[in-house]
């Protein structure tokens, strides 16, 4: 049994300044996936005193009044919102946390009822229940490798890659829009691998986002870092163009 804490909040939906997605919600504090790239959300939570340790970060706290807050905020905000992203500072389908997954599905259903689509990104397993929600939603997984040992080292609490990919494929086969975030992609001094193999595995998706690793001393020490990320970015672009897949290369990844 996974430990889950409970909190309440005063607001839920907020406008973001990121490269994609204009509104977002984070209905959990912390994340049991405990990514060690490091996780930017964890670094920020620690810096601003929302958590005091990695252990506390890895013990998630669900926002119990999420659906009440959404029901209150959506009538006022729905017309201004193009889409809602779940999530930026946590994972909506935390591996092994049924209560969080169920709340995420319920939140998406409620948001869709205001004719607002959602975009979800996870390192867990995307639930089959998403099949019955709006076809305007888009569901994504993060996939930076196919090497399960590397997954255990860098994303210790997240779902095994094969489970993530299988859940995404099921949604694609049901006609849902799917995407993959290949970020933070490791440099060869972290892991030697073939990006082409990853791309082949996910050739069914509608969109691929590719981004480099930041805030990591090992990556910064890699002398050919810039050339490497330029080369890998072009591999992604060529693959997507050949396979009619939309793509986005994150800022600072392709620097020519
Ligand atoms: S899944 Fe996302 S929020 Fe959770 S620890 Fe990993 S990077 Fe951070």
PDB file of C-alpha atoms and ligand atoms in Angstrom:
ATOM      1  CA  UNK A   1       0.000   0.000   0.000  1.00  0.00           C
ATOM      2  CA  UNK A   2       1.438   3.379  -1.046  1.00  0.00           C
ATOM      3  CA  UNK A   3       1.362   6.222   1.432  1.00  0.00           C
ATOM      4  CA  UNK A   4      -0.847   9.137   0.351  1.00  0.00           C
ATOM      5  CA  UNK A   5      -1.354  12.345   2.293  1.00  0.00           C
ATOM      6  CA  UNK A   6      -4.332  14.681   1.968  1.00  0.00           C
ATOM      7  CA  UNK A   7      -4.385  18.478   1.705  1.00  0.00           C
ATOM      8  CA  UNK A   8      -6.803  21.178   0.536  1.00  0.00           C
ATOM      9  CA  UNK A   9      -6.144  24.261  -1.564  1.00  0.00           C
ATOM     10  CA  UNK A  10      -7.830  27.572  -2.313  1.00  0.00           C
ATOM     11  CA  UNK A  11      -7.469  27.530  -6.120  1.00  0.00           C
ATOM     12  CA  UNK A  12      -6.691  25.038  -8.878  1.00  0.00           C
ATOM     13  CA  UNK A  13      -6.524  26.373 -12.473  1.00  0.00           C
ATOM     14  CA  UNK A  14      -3.721  28.796 -13.359  1.00  0.00           C
ATOM     15  CA  UNK A  15      -2.244  30.374 -16.464  1.00  0.00           C
ATOM     16  CA  UNK A  16       1.242  29.260 -17.476  1.00  0.00           C
ATOM     17  CA  UNK A  17       4.116  30.889 -19.338  1.00  0.00           C
ATOM     18  CA  UNK A  18       5.559  27.687 -20.807  1.00  0.00           C
ATOM     19  CA  UNK A  19       6.235  26.828 -24.443  1.00  0.00           C
ATOM     20  CA  UNK A  20       3.095  24.732 -24.802  1.00  0.00           C
ATOM     21  CA  UNK A  21      -0.240  24.587 -22.984  1.00  0.00           C
ATOM     22  CA  UNK A  22      -1.791  27.818 -21.705  1.00  0.00           C
ATOM     23  CA  UNK A  23      -3.565  26.704 -18.513  1.00  0.00           C
ATOM     24  CA  UNK A  24      -2.608  24.012 -16.062  1.00  0.00           C
ATOM     25  CA  UNK A  25      -3.579  22.292 -12.832  1.00  0.00           C
ATOM     26  CA  UNK A  26      -1.525  20.449 -10.226  1.00  0.00           C
ATOM     27  CA  UNK A  27      -3.858  18.577  -7.903  1.00  0.00           C
ATOM     28  CA  UNK A  28      -1.117  16.727  -6.058  1.00  0.00           C
ATOM     29  CA  UNK A  29       1.855  18.047  -4.130  1.00  0.00           C
ATOM     30  CA  UNK A  30       5.003  15.958  -4.538  1.00  0.00           C
ATOM     31  CA  UNK A  31       5.522  12.961  -6.802  1.00  0.00           C
ATOM     32  CA  UNK A  32       6.334   9.351  -5.965  1.00  0.00           C
ATOM     33  CA  UNK A  33       8.160   8.897  -9.278  1.00  0.00           C
ATOM     34  CA  UNK A  34      11.105  10.671  -7.636  1.00  0.00           C
ATOM     35  CA  UNK A  35      13.007  11.413 -10.843  1.00  0.00           C
ATOM     36  CA  UNK A  36      16.691  12.114 -10.325  1.00  0.00           C
ATOM     37  CA  UNK A  37      17.660  14.021 -13.519  1.00  0.00           C
ATOM     38  CA  UNK A  38      16.989  16.138 -11.319  1.00  0.00           C
ATOM     39  CA  UNK A  39      13.256  17.009 -11.254  1.00  0.00           C
ATOM     40  CA  UNK A  40      12.796  20.757 -11.656  1.00  0.00           C
ATOM     41  CA  UNK A  41       9.468  20.684  -9.784  1.00  0.00           C
ATOM     42  CA  UNK A  42      11.223  19.095  -6.799  1.00  0.00           C
ATOM     43  CA  UNK A  43      14.041  21.648  -6.858  1.00  0.00           C
ATOM     44  CA  UNK A  44      11.484  24.492  -6.859  1.00  0.00           C
ATOM     45  CA  UNK A  45       9.355  22.883  -4.122  1.00  0.00           C
ATOM     46  CA  UNK A  46      12.468  22.546  -1.989  1.00  0.00           C
ATOM     47  CA  UNK A  47      13.685  26.074  -2.701  1.00  0.00           C
ATOM     48  CA  UNK A  48      10.323  27.627  -1.782  1.00  0.00           C
ATOM     49  CA  UNK A  49       9.891  25.471   1.310  1.00  0.00           C
ATOM     50  CA  UNK A  50       6.909  23.407   0.147  1.00  0.00           C
ATOM     51  CA  UNK A  51       8.875  20.231   0.931  1.00  0.00           C
ATOM     52  CA  UNK A  52      11.893  19.752   3.144  1.00  0.00           C
ATOM     53  CA  UNK A  53      13.382  16.515   1.771  1.00  0.00           C
ATOM     54  CA  UNK A  54      13.403  14.103  -1.182  1.00  0.00           C
ATOM     55  CA  UNK A  55      11.538  11.571   0.978  1.00  0.00           C
ATOM     56  CA  UNK A  56       8.769  14.073   1.633  1.00  0.00           C
ATOM     57  CA  UNK A  57       8.599  14.928  -2.101  1.00  0.00           C
ATOM     58  CA  UNK A  58       8.184  11.225  -2.890  1.00  0.00           C
ATOM     59  CA  UNK A  59       5.211  10.945  -0.493  1.00  0.00           C
ATOM     60  CA  UNK A  60       2.468  12.648  -2.525  1.00  0.00           C
ATOM     61  CA  UNK A  61      -0.334  14.738  -1.002  1.00  0.00           C
ATOM     62  CA  UNK A  62      -3.579  14.775  -2.995  1.00  0.00           C
ATOM     63  CA  UNK A  63      -5.695  17.938  -3.036  1.00  0.00           C
ATOM     64  CA  UNK A  64      -8.998  16.611  -1.690  1.00  0.00           C
ATOM     65  CA  UNK A  65     -11.124  19.569  -2.852  1.00  0.00           C
ATOM     66  CA  UNK A  66      -9.869  19.474  -6.489  1.00  0.00           C
ATOM     67  CA  UNK A  67     -13.251  18.764  -8.086  1.00  0.00           C
ATOM     68  CA  UNK A  68     -15.045  21.366  -5.934  1.00  0.00           C
ATOM     69  CA  UNK A  69     -12.470  23.992  -6.948  1.00  0.00           C
ATOM     70  CA  UNK A  70     -12.808  23.108 -10.636  1.00  0.00           C
ATOM     71  CA  UNK A  71     -16.613  23.261 -10.432  1.00  0.00           C
ATOM     72  CA  UNK A  72     -16.303  26.739  -8.944  1.00  0.00           C
ATOM     73  CA  UNK A  73     -13.606  28.080 -11.299  1.00  0.00           C
ATOM     74  CA  UNK A  74     -14.669  26.633 -14.663  1.00  0.00           C
ATOM     75  CA  UNK A  75     -17.924  28.600 -15.137  1.00  0.00           C
ATOM     76  CA  UNK A  76     -15.884  31.830 -14.863  1.00  0.00           C
ATOM     77  CA  UNK A  77     -12.754  30.748 -16.766  1.00  0.00           C
ATOM     78  CA  UNK A  78     -13.815  28.198 -19.401  1.00  0.00           C
ATOM     79  CA  UNK A  79     -14.229  30.738 -22.226  1.00  0.00           C
ATOM     80  CA  UNK A  80     -10.643  31.999 -21.793  1.00  0.00           C
ATOM     81  CA  UNK A  81      -9.025  28.551 -21.752  1.00  0.00           C
ATOM     82  CA  UNK A  82      -7.792  26.749 -24.905  1.00  0.00           C
ATOM     83  CA  UNK A  83      -6.724  23.639 -23.018  1.00  0.00           C
ATOM     84  CA  UNK A  84      -5.695  22.505 -19.537  1.00  0.00           C
ATOM     85  CA  UNK A  85      -2.397  20.691 -18.989  1.00  0.00           C
ATOM     86  CA  UNK A  86      -2.181  17.971 -16.302  1.00  0.00           C
ATOM     87  CA  UNK A  87       0.347  18.537 -14.769  1.00  0.00           C
ATOM     88  CA  UNK A  88       3.506  20.670 -14.559  1.00  0.00           C
ATOM     89  CA  UNK A  89       4.677  20.041 -11.004  1.00  0.00           C
ATOM     90  CA  UNK A  90       3.477  16.494 -10.393  1.00  0.00           C
ATOM     91  CA  UNK A  91       2.224  13.438 -12.324  1.00  0.00           C
ATOM     92  CA  UNK A  92      -1.542  12.924 -12.896  1.00  0.00           C
ATOM     93  CA  UNK A  93      -1.247   9.146 -13.278  1.00  0.00           C
ATOM     94  CA  UNK A  94       1.204   8.350 -10.521  1.00  0.00           C
ATOM     95  CA  UNK A  95       2.234   4.706 -10.747  1.00  0.00           C
ATOM     96  CA  UNK A  96       0.398   2.594  -8.173  1.00  0.00           C
ATOM     97  CA  UNK A  97      -1.780   5.454  -6.854  1.00  0.00           C
ATOM     98  CA  UNK A  98      -5.343   4.597  -7.911  1.00  0.00           C
ATOM     99  CA  UNK A  99      -6.875   7.496  -5.966  1.00  0.00           C
ATOM    100  CA  UNK A 100      -4.747  10.050  -7.835  1.00  0.00           C
ATOM    101  CA  UNK A 101      -5.441   8.396 -11.207  1.00  0.00           C
ATOM    102  CA  UNK A 102      -9.194   8.364 -10.534  1.00  0.00           C
ATOM    103  CA  UNK A 103      -9.188  12.013  -9.508  1.00  0.00           C
ATOM    104  CA  UNK A 104      -7.312  12.936 -12.689  1.00  0.00           C
ATOM    105  CA  UNK A 105      -9.862  11.105 -14.852  1.00  0.00           C
ATOM    106  CA  UNK A 106     -12.730  12.799 -12.976  1.00  0.00           C
ATOM    107  CA  UNK A 107     -11.055  16.211 -13.340  1.00  0.00           C
ATOM    108  CA  UNK A 108     -10.575  15.740 -17.102  1.00  0.00           C
ATOM    109  CA  UNK A 109     -14.210  14.658 -17.453  1.00  0.00           C
ATOM    110  CA  UNK A 110     -15.384  17.728 -15.560  1.00  0.00           C
ATOM    111  CA  UNK A 111     -13.176  20.099 -17.586  1.00  0.00           C
ATOM    112  CA  UNK A 112     -14.380  18.500 -20.841  1.00  0.00           C
ATOM    113  CA  UNK A 113     -17.986  19.100 -19.769  1.00  0.00           C
ATOM    114  CA  UNK A 114     -17.196  22.840 -20.144  1.00  0.00           C
ATOM    115  CA  UNK A 115     -16.024  22.124 -23.700  1.00  0.00           C
ATOM    116  CA  UNK A 116     -12.377  22.575 -22.719  1.00  0.00           C
ATOM    117  CA  UNK A 117      -9.919  19.865 -23.865  1.00  0.00           C
ATOM    118  CA  UNK A 118      -7.074  18.564 -21.695  1.00  0.00           C
ATOM    119  CA  UNK A 119      -3.507  17.493 -22.371  1.00  0.00           C
ATOM    120  CA  UNK A 120      -2.002  14.990 -19.949  1.00  0.00           C
ATOM    121  CA  UNK A 121       1.606  13.891 -19.565  1.00  0.00           C
ATOM    122  CA  UNK A 122       2.677  10.970 -17.406  1.00  0.00           C
ATOM    123  CA  UNK A 123       5.439   8.568 -16.447  1.00  0.00           C
ATOM    124  CA  UNK A 124       2.793   6.222 -15.084  1.00  0.00           C
ATOM    125  CA  UNK A 125       0.220   4.068 -16.888  1.00  0.00           C
ATOM    126  CA  UNK A 126      -2.544   5.937 -18.731  1.00  0.00           C
ATOM    127  CA  UNK A 127      -5.862   4.438 -17.529  1.00  0.00           C
ATOM    128  CA  UNK A 128      -8.162   2.735 -20.051  1.00  0.00           C
ATOM    129  CA  UNK A 129     -11.029   4.880 -18.735  1.00  0.00           C
ATOM    130  CA  UNK A 130      -9.576   7.793 -20.741  1.00  0.00           C
ATOM    131  CA  UNK A 131     -10.912   6.041 -23.853  1.00  0.00           C
ATOM    132  CA  UNK A 132     -14.412   7.182 -22.984  1.00  0.00           C
ATOM    133  CA  UNK A 133     -13.534  10.889 -22.636  1.00  0.00           C
ATOM    134  CA  UNK A 134     -13.452  13.656 -25.280  1.00  0.00           C
ATOM    135  CA  UNK A 135     -11.534  12.896 -28.472  1.00  0.00           C
ATOM    136  CA  UNK A 136     -10.204  16.441 -28.277  1.00  0.00           C
ATOM    137  CA  UNK A 137      -7.939  15.471 -25.354  1.00  0.00           C
ATOM    138  CA  UNK A 138      -4.308  14.508 -25.977  1.00  0.00           C
ATOM    139  CA  UNK A 139      -2.467  11.963 -23.835  1.00  0.00           C
ATOM    140  CA  UNK A 140       1.286  11.727 -23.544  1.00  0.00           C
ATOM    141  CA  UNK A 141       4.034   9.744 -21.878  1.00  0.00           C
ATOM    142  CA  UNK A 142       7.621  10.707 -21.176  1.00  0.00           C
ATOM    143  CA  UNK A 143      10.048   8.284 -22.806  1.00  0.00           C
ATOM    144  CA  UNK A 144      13.760   9.100 -22.727  1.00  0.00           C
ATOM    145  CA  UNK A 145      15.073   5.556 -23.177  1.00  0.00           C
ATOM    146  CA  UNK A 146      14.056   1.920 -23.625  1.00  0.00           C
ATOM    147  CA  UNK A 147      16.711   0.741 -21.173  1.00  0.00           C
ATOM    148  CA  UNK A 148      14.860  -0.418 -18.047  1.00  0.00           C
ATOM    149  CA  UNK A 149      18.006  -0.269 -15.883  1.00  0.00           C
ATOM    150  CA  UNK A 150      18.363   3.403 -16.762  1.00  0.00           C
ATOM    151  CA  UNK A 151      14.676   3.914 -15.917  1.00  0.00           C
ATOM    152  CA  UNK A 152      15.210   2.357 -12.485  1.00  0.00           C
ATOM    153  CA  UNK A 153      18.189   4.595 -11.891  1.00  0.00           C
ATOM    154  CA  UNK A 154      16.628   7.869 -13.055  1.00  0.00           C
ATOM    155  CA  UNK A 155      12.859   7.449 -12.534  1.00  0.00           C
ATOM    156  CA  UNK A 156      12.820   4.954  -9.630  1.00  0.00           C
ATOM    157  CA  UNK A 157       9.114   5.192  -8.762  1.00  0.00           C
ATOM    158  CA  UNK A 158       7.728   5.526 -12.301  1.00  0.00           C
ATOM    159  CA  UNK A 159       6.143   2.829 -14.472  1.00  0.00           C
ATOM    160  CA  UNK A 160       8.383   0.534 -16.535  1.00  0.00           C
ATOM    161  CA  UNK A 161       8.732   1.884 -20.094  1.00  0.00           C
ATOM    162  CA  UNK A 162       6.903  -1.062 -21.692  1.00  0.00           C
ATOM    163  CA  UNK A 163       3.824  -0.458 -19.525  1.00  0.00           C
ATOM    164  CA  UNK A 164       3.766   3.241 -20.425  1.00  0.00           C
ATOM    165  CA  UNK A 165       4.075   2.555 -24.148  1.00  0.00           C
ATOM    166  CA  UNK A 166       1.389  -0.164 -24.048  1.00  0.00           C
ATOM    167  CA  UNK A 167      -1.091   2.147 -22.309  1.00  0.00           C
ATOM    168  CA  UNK A 168      -0.421   4.912 -24.847  1.00  0.00           C
ATOM    169  CA  UNK A 169      -0.849   2.525 -27.777  1.00  0.00           C
ATOM    170  CA  UNK A 170      -4.215   1.361 -26.440  1.00  0.00           C
ATOM    171  CA  UNK A 171      -5.470   4.944 -26.401  1.00  0.00           C
ATOM    172  CA  UNK A 172      -4.107   5.531 -29.912  1.00  0.00           C
ATOM    173  CA  UNK A 173      -5.821   2.368 -31.161  1.00  0.00           C
ATOM    174  CA  UNK A 174      -9.061   3.744 -29.736  1.00  0.00           C
ATOM    175  CA  UNK A 175      -8.687   6.927 -31.789  1.00  0.00           C
ATOM    176  CA  UNK A 176      -7.356   9.232 -29.045  1.00  0.00           C
ATOM    177  CA  UNK A 177      -4.637  11.779 -29.830  1.00  0.00           C
ATOM    178  CA  UNK A 178      -1.294  10.680 -28.383  1.00  0.00           C
ATOM    179  CA  UNK A 179       2.132  12.239 -27.946  1.00  0.00           C
ATOM    180  CA  UNK A 180       5.528  11.555 -26.404  1.00  0.00           C
ATOM    181  CA  UNK A 181       7.894  13.844 -24.555  1.00  0.00           C
ATOM    182  CA  UNK A 182      11.512  12.753 -25.073  1.00  0.00           C
ATOM    183  CA  UNK A 183      12.913  14.991 -22.357  1.00  0.00           C
ATOM    184  CA  UNK A 184      15.317  15.192 -20.614  1.00  0.00           C
ATOM    185  CA  UNK A 185      17.258  13.238 -23.242  1.00  0.00           C
ATOM    186  CA  UNK A 186      20.572  11.876 -21.859  1.00  0.00           C
ATOM    187  CA  UNK A 187      23.981  12.588 -23.375  1.00  0.00           C
ATOM    188  CA  UNK A 188      26.177   9.538 -24.223  1.00  0.00           C
ATOM    189  CA  UNK A 189      28.284   9.985 -21.063  1.00  0.00           C
ATOM    190  CA  UNK A 190      25.062   9.263 -19.115  1.00  0.00           C
ATOM    191  CA  UNK A 191      23.751   6.545 -21.414  1.00  0.00           C
ATOM    192  CA  UNK A 192      24.811   5.177 -24.798  1.00  0.00           C
ATOM    193  CA  UNK A 193      21.676   4.468 -26.805  1.00  0.00           C
ATOM    194  CA  UNK A 194      20.106   4.755 -30.246  1.00  0.00           C
ATOM    195  CA  UNK A 195      17.440   7.453 -30.489  1.00  0.00           C
ATOM    196  CA  UNK A 196      16.248   5.802 -33.711  1.00  0.00           C
ATOM    197  CA  UNK A 197      15.094   2.744 -31.703  1.00  0.00           C
ATOM    198  CA  UNK A 198      13.005   4.932 -29.393  1.00  0.00           C
ATOM    199  CA  UNK A 199      11.474   6.782 -32.324  1.00  0.00           C
ATOM    200  CA  UNK A 200      10.593   3.519 -34.105  1.00  0.00           C
ATOM    201  CA  UNK A 201       8.812   2.258 -30.979  1.00  0.00           C
ATOM    202  CA  UNK A 202       6.562   5.309 -30.830  1.00  0.00           C
ATOM    203  CA  UNK A 203       5.985   5.871 -34.554  1.00  0.00           C
ATOM    204  CA  UNK A 204       2.194   5.652 -34.016  1.00  0.00           C
ATOM    205  CA  UNK A 205       1.920   8.921 -32.040  1.00  0.00           C
ATOM    206  CA  UNK A 206       0.571  12.252 -33.330  1.00  0.00           C
ATOM    207  CA  UNK A 207       3.281  14.448 -31.822  1.00  0.00           C
ATOM    208  CA  UNK A 208       6.814  14.223 -30.400  1.00  0.00           C
ATOM    209  CA  UNK A 209       8.493  16.785 -28.165  1.00  0.00           C
ATOM    210  CA  UNK A 210      12.260  16.595 -27.838  1.00  0.00           C
ATOM    211  CA  UNK A 211      14.353  18.357 -25.211  1.00  0.00           C
ATOM    212  CA  UNK A 212      17.845  18.265 -23.721  1.00  0.00           C
ATOM    213  CA  UNK A 213      18.842  17.644 -20.110  1.00  0.00           C
ATOM    214  CA  UNK A 214      19.366  20.776 -17.991  1.00  0.00           C
ATOM    215  CA  UNK A 215      20.759  21.309 -14.485  1.00  0.00           C
ATOM    216  CA  UNK A 216      22.984  18.225 -14.641  1.00  0.00           C
ATOM    217  CA  UNK A 217      26.748  18.367 -14.049  1.00  0.00           C
ATOM    218  CA  UNK A 218      27.467  15.182 -16.028  1.00  0.00           C
ATOM    219  CA  UNK A 219      25.693  16.610 -19.089  1.00  0.00           C
ATOM    220  CA  UNK A 220      27.450  19.979 -18.763  1.00  0.00           C
ATOM    221  CA  UNK A 221      30.781  18.119 -18.632  1.00  0.00           C
ATOM    222  CA  UNK A 222      30.081  16.445 -21.967  1.00  0.00           C
ATOM    223  CA  UNK A 223      32.256  18.414 -24.381  1.00  0.00           C
ATOM    224  CA  UNK A 224      30.294  17.708 -27.568  1.00  0.00           C
ATOM    225  CA  UNK A 225      26.986  18.491 -25.861  1.00  0.00           C
ATOM    226  CA  UNK A 226      25.839  21.112 -28.339  1.00  0.00           C
ATOM    227  CA  UNK A 227      26.747  19.054 -31.434  1.00  0.00           C
ATOM    228  CA  UNK A 228      25.131  15.997 -29.892  1.00  0.00           C
ATOM    229  CA  UNK A 229      21.799  17.710 -29.214  1.00  0.00           C
ATOM    230  CA  UNK A 230      21.817  19.343 -32.654  1.00  0.00           C
ATOM    231  CA  UNK A 231      22.345  15.962 -34.287  1.00  0.00           C
ATOM    232  CA  UNK A 232      19.640  14.246 -32.203  1.00  0.00           C
ATOM    233  CA  UNK A 233      17.197  17.118 -32.864  1.00  0.00           C
ATOM    234  CA  UNK A 234      17.669  16.623 -36.602  1.00  0.00           C
ATOM    235  CA  UNK A 235      17.042  12.894 -36.205  1.00  0.00           C
ATOM    236  CA  UNK A 236      13.717  13.722 -34.527  1.00  0.00           C
ATOM    237  CA  UNK A 237      12.783  16.297 -37.178  1.00  0.00           C
ATOM    238  CA  UNK A 238      13.642  13.950 -40.083  1.00  0.00           C
ATOM    239  CA  UNK A 239      11.779  11.061 -38.494  1.00  0.00           C
ATOM    240  CA  UNK A 240       8.687  13.168 -37.826  1.00  0.00           C
ATOM    241  CA  UNK A 241       8.653  14.630 -41.313  1.00  0.00           C
ATOM    242  CA  UNK A 242       8.999  11.169 -42.889  1.00  0.00           C
ATOM    243  CA  UNK A 243       6.210   9.757 -40.728  1.00  0.00           C
ATOM    244  CA  UNK A 244       3.843  12.733 -40.779  1.00  0.00           C
ATOM    245  CA  UNK A 245       4.187  13.330 -37.034  1.00  0.00           C
ATOM    246  CA  UNK A 246       4.002  16.841 -35.541  1.00  0.00           C
ATOM    247  CA  UNK A 247       7.049  17.855 -33.498  1.00  0.00           C
ATOM    248  CA  UNK A 248       8.445  20.512 -31.229  1.00  0.00           C
ATOM    249  CA  UNK A 249      12.115  20.898 -30.296  1.00  0.00           C
ATOM    250  CA  UNK A 250      12.363  22.577 -26.901  1.00  0.00           C
ATOM    251  CA  UNK A 251      14.185  25.896 -26.574  1.00  0.00           C
ATOM    252  CA  UNK A 252      17.940  25.528 -26.078  1.00  0.00           C
ATOM    253  CA  UNK A 253      18.081  22.005 -27.551  1.00  0.00           C
ATOM    254  CA  UNK A 254      18.813  22.866 -31.197  1.00  0.00           C
ATOM    255  CA  UNK A 255      21.447  25.613 -31.288  1.00  0.00           C
ATOM    256  CA  UNK A 256      22.918  26.150 -34.751  1.00  0.00           C
TER     257      UNK A 256
HETATM  258  S1  LIG B   1       7.316  12.474 -12.887  1.00  0.00           S
HETATM  259 FE1  LIG B   1       7.667  14.662 -13.253  1.00  0.00          FE
HETATM  260  S2  LIG B   1       7.034  15.662 -11.346  1.00  0.00           S
HETATM  261 FE2  LIG B   1       7.287  13.500 -10.889  1.00  0.00          FE
HETATM  262  S3  LIG B   1       9.362  13.356 -10.060  1.00  0.00           S
HETATM  263 FE3  LIG B   1       9.435  12.881 -12.277  1.00  0.00          FE
HETATM  264  S4  LIG B   1       9.912  14.822 -13.267  1.00  0.00           S
HETATM  265 FE4  LIG B   1       9.235  15.298 -11.180  1.00  0.00          FE
END
